[in-house]
PDB file of C-alpha atoms in Angstrom:
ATOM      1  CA  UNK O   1     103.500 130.174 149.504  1.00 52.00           C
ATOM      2  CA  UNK O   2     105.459 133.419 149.168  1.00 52.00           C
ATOM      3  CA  UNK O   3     106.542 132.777 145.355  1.00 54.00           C
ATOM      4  CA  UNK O   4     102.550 132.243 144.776  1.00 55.00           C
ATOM      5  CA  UNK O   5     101.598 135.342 145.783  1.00 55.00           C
ATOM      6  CA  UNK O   6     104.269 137.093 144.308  1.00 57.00           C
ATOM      7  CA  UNK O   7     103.491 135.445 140.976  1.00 58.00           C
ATOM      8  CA  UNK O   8     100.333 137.031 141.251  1.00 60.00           C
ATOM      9  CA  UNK O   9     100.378 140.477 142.023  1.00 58.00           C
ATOM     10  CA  UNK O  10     101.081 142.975 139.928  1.00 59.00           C
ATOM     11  CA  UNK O  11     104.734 143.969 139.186  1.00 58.00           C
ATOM     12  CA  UNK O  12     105.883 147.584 141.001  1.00 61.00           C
ATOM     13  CA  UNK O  13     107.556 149.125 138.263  1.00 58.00           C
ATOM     14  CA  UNK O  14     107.188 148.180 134.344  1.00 61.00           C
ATOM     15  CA  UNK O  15     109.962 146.766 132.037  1.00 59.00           C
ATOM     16  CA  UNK O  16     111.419 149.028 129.820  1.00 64.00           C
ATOM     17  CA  UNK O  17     110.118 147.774 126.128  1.00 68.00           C
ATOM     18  CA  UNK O  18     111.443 149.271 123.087  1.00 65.00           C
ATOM     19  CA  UNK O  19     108.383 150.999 121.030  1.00 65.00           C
ATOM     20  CA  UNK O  20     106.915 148.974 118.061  1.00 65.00           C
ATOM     21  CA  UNK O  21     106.505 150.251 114.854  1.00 64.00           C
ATOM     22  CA  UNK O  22     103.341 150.023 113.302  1.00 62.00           C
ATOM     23  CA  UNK O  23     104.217 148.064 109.726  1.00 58.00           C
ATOM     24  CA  UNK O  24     101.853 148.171 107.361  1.00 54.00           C
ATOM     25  CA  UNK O  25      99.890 144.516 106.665  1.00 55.00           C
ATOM     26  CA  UNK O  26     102.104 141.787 104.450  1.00 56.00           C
ATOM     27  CA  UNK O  27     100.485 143.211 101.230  1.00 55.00           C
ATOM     28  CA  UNK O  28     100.920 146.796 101.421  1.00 52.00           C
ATOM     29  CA  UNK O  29     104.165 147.174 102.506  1.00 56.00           C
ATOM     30  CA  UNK O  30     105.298 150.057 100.554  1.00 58.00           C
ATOM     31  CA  UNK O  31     108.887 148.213  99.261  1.00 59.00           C
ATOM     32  CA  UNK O  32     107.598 145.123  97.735  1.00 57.00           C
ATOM     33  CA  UNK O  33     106.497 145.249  94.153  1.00 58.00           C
ATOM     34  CA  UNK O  34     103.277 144.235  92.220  1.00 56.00           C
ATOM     35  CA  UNK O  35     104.539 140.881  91.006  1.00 57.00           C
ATOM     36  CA  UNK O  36     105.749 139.762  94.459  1.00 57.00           C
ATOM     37  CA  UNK O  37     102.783 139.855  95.664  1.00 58.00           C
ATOM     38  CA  UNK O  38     101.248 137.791  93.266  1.00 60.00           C
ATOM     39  CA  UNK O  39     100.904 134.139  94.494  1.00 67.00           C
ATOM     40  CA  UNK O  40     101.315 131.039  92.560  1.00 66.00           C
ATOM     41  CA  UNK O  41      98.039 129.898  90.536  1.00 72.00           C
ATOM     42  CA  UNK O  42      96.745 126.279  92.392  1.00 73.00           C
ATOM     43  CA  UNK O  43      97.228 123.440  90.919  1.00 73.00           C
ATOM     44  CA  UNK O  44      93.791 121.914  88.614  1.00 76.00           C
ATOM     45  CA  UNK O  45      91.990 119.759  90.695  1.00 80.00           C
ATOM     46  CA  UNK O  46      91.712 116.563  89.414  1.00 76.00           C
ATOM     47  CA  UNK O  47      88.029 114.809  89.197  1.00 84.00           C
ATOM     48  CA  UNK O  48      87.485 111.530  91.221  1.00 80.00           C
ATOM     49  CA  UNK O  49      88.130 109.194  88.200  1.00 79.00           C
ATOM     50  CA  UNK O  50      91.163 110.610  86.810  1.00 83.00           C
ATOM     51  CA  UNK O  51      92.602 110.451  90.592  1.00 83.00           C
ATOM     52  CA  UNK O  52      91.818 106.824  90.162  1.00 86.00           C
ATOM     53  CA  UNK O  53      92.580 106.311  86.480  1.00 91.00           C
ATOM     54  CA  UNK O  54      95.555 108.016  86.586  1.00 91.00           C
ATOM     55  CA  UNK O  55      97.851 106.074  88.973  1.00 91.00           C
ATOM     56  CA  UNK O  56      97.032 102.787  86.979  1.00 93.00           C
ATOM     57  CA  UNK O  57      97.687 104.288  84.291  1.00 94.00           C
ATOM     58  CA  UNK O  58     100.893 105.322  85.384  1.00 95.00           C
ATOM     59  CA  UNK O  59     101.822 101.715  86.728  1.00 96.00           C
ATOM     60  CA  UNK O  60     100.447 100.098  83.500  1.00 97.00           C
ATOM     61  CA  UNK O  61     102.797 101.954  81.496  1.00 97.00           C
ATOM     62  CA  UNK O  62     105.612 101.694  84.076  1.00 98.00           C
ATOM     63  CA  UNK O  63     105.042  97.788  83.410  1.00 98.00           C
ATOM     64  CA  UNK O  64     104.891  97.746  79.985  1.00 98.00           C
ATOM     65  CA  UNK O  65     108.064  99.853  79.219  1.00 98.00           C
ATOM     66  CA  UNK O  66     110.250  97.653  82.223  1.00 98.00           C
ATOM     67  CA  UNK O  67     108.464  94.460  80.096  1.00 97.00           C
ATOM     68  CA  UNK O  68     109.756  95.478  76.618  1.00 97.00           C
ATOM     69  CA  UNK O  69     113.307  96.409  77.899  1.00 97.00           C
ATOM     70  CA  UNK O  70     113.323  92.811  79.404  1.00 96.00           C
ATOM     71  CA  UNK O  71     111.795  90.977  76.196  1.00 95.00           C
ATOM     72  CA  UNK O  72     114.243  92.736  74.201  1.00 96.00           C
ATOM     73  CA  UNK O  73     117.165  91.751  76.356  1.00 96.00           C
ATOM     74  CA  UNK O  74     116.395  87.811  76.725  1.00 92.00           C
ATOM     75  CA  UNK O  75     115.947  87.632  72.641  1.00 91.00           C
ATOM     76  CA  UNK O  76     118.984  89.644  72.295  1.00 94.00           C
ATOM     77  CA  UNK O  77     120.541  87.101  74.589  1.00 93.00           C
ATOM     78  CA  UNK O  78     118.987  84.866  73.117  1.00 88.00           C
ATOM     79  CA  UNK O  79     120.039  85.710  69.360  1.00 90.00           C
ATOM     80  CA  UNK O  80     123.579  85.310  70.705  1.00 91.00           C
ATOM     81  CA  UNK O  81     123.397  81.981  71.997  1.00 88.00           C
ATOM     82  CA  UNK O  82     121.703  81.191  69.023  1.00 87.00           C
ATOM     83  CA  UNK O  83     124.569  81.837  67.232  1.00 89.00           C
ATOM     84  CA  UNK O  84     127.379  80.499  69.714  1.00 88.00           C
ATOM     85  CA  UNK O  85     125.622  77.410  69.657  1.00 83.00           C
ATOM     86  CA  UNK O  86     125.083  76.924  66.239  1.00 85.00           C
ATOM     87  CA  UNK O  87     128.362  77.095  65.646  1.00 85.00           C
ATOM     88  CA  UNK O  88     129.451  73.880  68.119  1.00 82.00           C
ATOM     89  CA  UNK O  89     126.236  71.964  66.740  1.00 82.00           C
ATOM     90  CA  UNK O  90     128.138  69.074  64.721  1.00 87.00           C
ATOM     91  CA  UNK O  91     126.547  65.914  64.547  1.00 89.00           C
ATOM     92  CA  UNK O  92     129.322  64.574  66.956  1.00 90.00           C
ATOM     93  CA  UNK O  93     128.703  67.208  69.439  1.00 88.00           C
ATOM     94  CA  UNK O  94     124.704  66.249  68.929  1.00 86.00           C
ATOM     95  CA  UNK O  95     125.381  62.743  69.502  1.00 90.00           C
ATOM     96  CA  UNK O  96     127.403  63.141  72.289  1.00 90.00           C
ATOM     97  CA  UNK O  97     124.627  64.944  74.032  1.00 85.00           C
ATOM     98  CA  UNK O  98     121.700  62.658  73.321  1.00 87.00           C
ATOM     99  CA  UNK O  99     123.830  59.842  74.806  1.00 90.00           C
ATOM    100  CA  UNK O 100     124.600  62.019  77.932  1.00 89.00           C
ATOM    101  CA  UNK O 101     121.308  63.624  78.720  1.00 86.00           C
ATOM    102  CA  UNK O 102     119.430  60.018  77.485  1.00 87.00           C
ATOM    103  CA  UNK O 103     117.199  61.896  75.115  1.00 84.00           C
ATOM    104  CA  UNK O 104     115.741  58.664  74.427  1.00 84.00           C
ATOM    105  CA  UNK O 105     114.895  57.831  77.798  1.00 86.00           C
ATOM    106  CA  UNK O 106     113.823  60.990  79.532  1.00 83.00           C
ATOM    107  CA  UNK O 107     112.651  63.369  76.607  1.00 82.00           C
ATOM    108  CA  UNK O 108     114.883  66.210  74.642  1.00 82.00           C
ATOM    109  CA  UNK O 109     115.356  69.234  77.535  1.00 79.00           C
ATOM    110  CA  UNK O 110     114.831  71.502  74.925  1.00 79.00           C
ATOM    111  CA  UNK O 111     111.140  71.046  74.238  1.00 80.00           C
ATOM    112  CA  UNK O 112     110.591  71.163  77.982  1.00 79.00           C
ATOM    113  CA  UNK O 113     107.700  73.986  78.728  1.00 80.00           C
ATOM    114  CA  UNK O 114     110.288  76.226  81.110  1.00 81.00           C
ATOM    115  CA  UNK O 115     112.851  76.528  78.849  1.00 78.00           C
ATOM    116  CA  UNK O 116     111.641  79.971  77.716  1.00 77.00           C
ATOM    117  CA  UNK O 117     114.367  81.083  75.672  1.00 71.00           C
ATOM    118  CA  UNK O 118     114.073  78.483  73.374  1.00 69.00           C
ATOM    119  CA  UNK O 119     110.405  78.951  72.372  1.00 71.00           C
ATOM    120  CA  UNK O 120     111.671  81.660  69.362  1.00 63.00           C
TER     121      UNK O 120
END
């Protein structure tokens, strides 16, 4: 009960508190220059449909440039197969394959709609 009351009442004597200076306001202080002063201009606000236009737009051609870079890469892969493979194509090797794959019986693999790289 005592520490209430204390709490309450006024303090006997007052604490020793250093003066404060009056500063002037942020803006007027006397040391900073013109320029500082100065904030930066706000960005342009941006109208309702080019907040919404412009994010597809973004992932559109996001899409389109990670699409070419893979195209080119799978017929640049596929160019080089191309090449390795015409090189082994004898008509030994060819006959050798029909026989093991039984083109005759289950279909050529390469006509087969997932084989993608072929389709050049």
């Amino acid at each position: 009960m005592y520490l209430y009351y204390s709490l309450l009442r006024p303090p006997h004597h007052k604490p020793r508190i250093a003066p404060i200076k009056k500063m002037a306001p942020q803006s007027l202080r006397p040391h900073m220059h013109a320029t500082a002063r100065v904030t930066a201009p706000a960005a342009p606000k941006l109208s309702p449909v080019t907040s919404r236009i412009l994010p597809s737009l973004l992932v559109l051609g996001v899409a389109y440039t990670v699409g070419s870079y893979v195209k080119g890469q799978l017929s640049r892969e596929a160019g080089t197969m191309d090449r390795i493979f015409a090189q082994q194509n004898t008509p030994e090797v060819e006959e050798a394959r029909k026989k093991a794959l039984q083109v005759e019986a289950n279909g050529d693999p390469r006509n087969n709609l997932l084989n993608i790289l072929g389709w050049s």
